PDB file of C-alpha atoms in Angstrom:
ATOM      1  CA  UNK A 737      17.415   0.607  12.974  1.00 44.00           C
ATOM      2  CA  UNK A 738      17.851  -3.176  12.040  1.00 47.00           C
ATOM      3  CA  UNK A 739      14.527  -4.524  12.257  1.00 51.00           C
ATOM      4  CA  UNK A 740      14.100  -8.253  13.716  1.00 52.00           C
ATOM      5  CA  UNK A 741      11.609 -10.553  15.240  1.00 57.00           C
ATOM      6  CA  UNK A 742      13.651  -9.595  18.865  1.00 57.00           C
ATOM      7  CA  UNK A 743      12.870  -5.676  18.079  1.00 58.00           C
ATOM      8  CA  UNK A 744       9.678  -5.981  16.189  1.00 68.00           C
ATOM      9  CA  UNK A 745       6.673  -5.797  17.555  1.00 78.00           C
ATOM     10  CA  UNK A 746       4.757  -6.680  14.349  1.00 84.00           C
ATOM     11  CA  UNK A 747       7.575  -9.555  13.555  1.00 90.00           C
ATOM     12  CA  UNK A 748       5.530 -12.478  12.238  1.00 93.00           C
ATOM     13  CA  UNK A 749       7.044 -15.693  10.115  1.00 94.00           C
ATOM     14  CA  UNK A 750       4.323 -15.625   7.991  1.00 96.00           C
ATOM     15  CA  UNK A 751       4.616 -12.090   6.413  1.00 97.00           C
ATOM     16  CA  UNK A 752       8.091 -12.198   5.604  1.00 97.00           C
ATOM     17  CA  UNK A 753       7.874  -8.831   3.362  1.00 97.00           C
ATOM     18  CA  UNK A 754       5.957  -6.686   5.501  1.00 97.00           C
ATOM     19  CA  UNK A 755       8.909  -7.627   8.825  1.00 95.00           C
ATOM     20  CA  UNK A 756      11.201  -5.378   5.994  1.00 94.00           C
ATOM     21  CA  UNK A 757       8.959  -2.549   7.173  1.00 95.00           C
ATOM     22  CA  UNK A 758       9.699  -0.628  10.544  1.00 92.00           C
ATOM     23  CA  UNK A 759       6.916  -1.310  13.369  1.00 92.00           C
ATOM     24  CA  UNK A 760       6.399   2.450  14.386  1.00 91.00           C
ATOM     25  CA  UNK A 761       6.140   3.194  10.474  1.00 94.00           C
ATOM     26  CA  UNK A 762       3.289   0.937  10.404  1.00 94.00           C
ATOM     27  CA  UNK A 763       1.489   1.231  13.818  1.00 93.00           C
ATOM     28  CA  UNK A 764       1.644   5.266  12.737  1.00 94.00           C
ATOM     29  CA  UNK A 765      -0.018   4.564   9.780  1.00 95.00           C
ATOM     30  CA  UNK A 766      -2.475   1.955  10.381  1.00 94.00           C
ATOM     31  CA  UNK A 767      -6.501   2.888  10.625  1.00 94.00           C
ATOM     32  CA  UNK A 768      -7.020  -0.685  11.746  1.00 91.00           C
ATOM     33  CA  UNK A 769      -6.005  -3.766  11.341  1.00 91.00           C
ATOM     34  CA  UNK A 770      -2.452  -4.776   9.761  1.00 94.00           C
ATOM     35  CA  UNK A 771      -2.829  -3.684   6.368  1.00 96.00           C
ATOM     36  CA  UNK A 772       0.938  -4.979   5.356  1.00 97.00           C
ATOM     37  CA  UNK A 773      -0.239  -8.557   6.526  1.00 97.00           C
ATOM     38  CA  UNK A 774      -3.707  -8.563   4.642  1.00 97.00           C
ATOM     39  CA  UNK A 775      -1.662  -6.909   1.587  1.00 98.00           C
ATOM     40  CA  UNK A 776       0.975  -9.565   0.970  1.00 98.00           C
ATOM     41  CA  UNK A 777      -1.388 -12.290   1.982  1.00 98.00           C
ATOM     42  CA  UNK A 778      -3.716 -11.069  -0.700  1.00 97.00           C
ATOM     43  CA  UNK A 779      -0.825 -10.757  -3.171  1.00 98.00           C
ATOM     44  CA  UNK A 780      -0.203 -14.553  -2.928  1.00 97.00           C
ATOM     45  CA  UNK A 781      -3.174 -15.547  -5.270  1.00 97.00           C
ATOM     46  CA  UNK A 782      -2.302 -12.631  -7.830  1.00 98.00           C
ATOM     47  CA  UNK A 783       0.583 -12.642 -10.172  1.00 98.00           C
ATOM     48  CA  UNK A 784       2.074  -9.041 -10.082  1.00 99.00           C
ATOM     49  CA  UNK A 785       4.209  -7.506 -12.410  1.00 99.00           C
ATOM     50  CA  UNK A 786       6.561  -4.617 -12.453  1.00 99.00           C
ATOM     51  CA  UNK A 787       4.644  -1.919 -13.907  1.00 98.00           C
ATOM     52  CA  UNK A 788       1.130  -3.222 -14.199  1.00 99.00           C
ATOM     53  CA  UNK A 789      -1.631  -0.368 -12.753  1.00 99.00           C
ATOM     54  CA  UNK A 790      -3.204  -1.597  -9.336  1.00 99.00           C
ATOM     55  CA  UNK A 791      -5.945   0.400  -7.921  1.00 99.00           C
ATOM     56  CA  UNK A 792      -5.643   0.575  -4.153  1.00 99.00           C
ATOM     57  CA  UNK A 793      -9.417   1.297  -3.091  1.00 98.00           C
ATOM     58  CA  UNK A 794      -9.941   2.576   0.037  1.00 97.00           C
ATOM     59  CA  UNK A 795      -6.228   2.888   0.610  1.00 98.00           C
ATOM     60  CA  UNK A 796      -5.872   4.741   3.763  1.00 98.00           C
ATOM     61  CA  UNK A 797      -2.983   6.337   4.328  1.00 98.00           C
ATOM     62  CA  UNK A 798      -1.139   4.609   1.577  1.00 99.00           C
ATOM     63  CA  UNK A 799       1.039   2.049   3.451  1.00 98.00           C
ATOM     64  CA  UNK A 800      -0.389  -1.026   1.613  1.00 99.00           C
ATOM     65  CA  UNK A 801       0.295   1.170  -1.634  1.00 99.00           C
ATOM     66  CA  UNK A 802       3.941   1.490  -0.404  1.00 99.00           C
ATOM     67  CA  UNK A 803       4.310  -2.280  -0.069  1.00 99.00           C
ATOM     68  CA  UNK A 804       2.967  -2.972  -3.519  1.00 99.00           C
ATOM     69  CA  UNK A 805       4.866  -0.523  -4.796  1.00 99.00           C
ATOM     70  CA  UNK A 806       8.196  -1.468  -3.064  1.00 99.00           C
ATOM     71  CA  UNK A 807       7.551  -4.923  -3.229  1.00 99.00           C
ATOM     72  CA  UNK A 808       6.607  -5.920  -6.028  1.00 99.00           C
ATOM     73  CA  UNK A 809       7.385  -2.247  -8.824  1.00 99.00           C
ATOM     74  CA  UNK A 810       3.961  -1.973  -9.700  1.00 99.00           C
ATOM     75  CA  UNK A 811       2.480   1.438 -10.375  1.00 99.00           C
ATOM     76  CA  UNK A 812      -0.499   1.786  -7.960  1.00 99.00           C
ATOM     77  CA  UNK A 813      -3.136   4.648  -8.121  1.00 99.00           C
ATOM     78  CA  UNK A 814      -3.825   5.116  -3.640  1.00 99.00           C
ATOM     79  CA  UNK A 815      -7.473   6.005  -4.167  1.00 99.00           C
ATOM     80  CA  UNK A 816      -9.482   6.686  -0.958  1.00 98.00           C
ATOM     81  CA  UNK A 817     -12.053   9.324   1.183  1.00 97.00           C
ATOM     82  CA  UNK A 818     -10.924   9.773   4.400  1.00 96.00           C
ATOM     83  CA  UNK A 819      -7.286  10.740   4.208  1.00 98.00           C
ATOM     84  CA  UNK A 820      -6.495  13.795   1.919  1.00 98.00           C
ATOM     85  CA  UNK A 821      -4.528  12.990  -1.003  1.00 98.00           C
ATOM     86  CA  UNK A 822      -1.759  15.450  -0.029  1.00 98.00           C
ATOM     87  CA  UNK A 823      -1.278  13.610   3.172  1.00 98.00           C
ATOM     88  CA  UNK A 824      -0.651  10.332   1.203  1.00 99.00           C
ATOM     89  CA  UNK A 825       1.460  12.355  -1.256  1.00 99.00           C
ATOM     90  CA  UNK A 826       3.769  13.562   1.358  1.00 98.00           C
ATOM     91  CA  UNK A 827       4.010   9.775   3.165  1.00 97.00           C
ATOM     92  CA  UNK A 828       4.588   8.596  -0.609  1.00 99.00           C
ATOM     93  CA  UNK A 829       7.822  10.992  -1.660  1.00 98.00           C
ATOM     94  CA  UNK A 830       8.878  10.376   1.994  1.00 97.00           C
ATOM     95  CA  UNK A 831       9.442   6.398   1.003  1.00 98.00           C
ATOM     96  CA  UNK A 832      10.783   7.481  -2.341  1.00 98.00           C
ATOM     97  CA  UNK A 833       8.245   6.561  -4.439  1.00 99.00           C
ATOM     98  CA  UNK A 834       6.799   9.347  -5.737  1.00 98.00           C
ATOM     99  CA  UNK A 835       6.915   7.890  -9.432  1.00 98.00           C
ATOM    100  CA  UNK A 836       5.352   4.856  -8.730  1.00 99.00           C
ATOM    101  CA  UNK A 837       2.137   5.824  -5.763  1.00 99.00           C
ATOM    102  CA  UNK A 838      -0.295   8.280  -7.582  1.00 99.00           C
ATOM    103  CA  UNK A 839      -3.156   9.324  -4.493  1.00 99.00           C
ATOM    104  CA  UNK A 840      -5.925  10.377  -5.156  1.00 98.00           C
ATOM    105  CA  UNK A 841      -9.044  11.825  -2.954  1.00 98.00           C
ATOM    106  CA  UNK A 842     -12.360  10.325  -3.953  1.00 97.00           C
ATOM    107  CA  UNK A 843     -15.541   8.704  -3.578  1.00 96.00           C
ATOM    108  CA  UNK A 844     -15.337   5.106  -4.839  1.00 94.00           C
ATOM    109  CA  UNK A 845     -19.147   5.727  -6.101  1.00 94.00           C
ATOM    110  CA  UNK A 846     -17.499   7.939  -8.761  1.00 92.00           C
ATOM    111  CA  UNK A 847     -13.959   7.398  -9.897  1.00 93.00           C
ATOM    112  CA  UNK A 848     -12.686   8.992 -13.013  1.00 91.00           C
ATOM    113  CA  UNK A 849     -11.151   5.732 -14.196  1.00 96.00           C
ATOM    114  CA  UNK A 850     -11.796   3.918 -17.743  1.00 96.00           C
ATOM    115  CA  UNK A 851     -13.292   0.530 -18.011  1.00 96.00           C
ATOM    116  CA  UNK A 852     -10.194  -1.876 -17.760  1.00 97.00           C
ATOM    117  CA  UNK A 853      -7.421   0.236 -16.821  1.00 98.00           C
ATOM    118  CA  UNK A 854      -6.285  -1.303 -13.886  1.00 99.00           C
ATOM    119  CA  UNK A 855      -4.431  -4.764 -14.321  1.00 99.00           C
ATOM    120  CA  UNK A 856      -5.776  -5.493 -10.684  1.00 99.00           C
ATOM    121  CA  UNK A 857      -7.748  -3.851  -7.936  1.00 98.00           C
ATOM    122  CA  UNK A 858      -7.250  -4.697  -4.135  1.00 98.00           C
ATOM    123  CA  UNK A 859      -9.384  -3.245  -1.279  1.00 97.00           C
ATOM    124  CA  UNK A 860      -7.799  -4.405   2.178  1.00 95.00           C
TER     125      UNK A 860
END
């Protein structure tokens, strides 16, 4: 499917990455509001890199992972409660990126993480 602001429900001018990503995809995936939008308008003040570690707290199921991931080839860790990790893991592999998305079920009152691993964490 070609995906433009005619077809796209979710089509808006000021989230030029996340119109890449196809509207059913999303709406699926969502547990609230846009998290594609709130994702790349977040990732304007931060300076990504290919292969820096991003925790994705509270992550859902995943799809603002999958944009950091795809958009910018950072390796994000898809940490969260309510969706089980294999879930995630299977909507992960689906968009091929099952060596850059690591989920993880968890309580964010206890992750197993060192101090300063993560180049950047982002909660949307």
């Amino acid at each position: 499917m070609s995906i433009n602001k005619d077809n796209n429900i979710l089509y808006n001018e000021r989230f030029p990455l996340s119109n890449k990503y196809e509207p059913n995809w999303v709406l699926d995936n969502s547990m609230g509001p846009n998290a594609l939008w709130l994702t790349e308008w977040l990732c304007e003040t931060m300076d990504l890199k290919p292969d820096m570690r991003v925790l994705d707290l509270g992550c859902g199921r995943a799809i603002s992972s999958v944009f950091l991931a795809k958009e910018f080839g950072v390796q994000v860790w898809a940490y969260g409660l309510w969706i089980k990790a294999t879930d995630n893991w299977n909507r992960i592999k689906q968009q091929g990126l099952g060596n850059k998305i690591y989920p993880i079920h968890g309580d964010a009152r206890n992750m197993p993480f060192a101090d300063g691993f993560f180049d950047a964490i982002i909660s949307v």
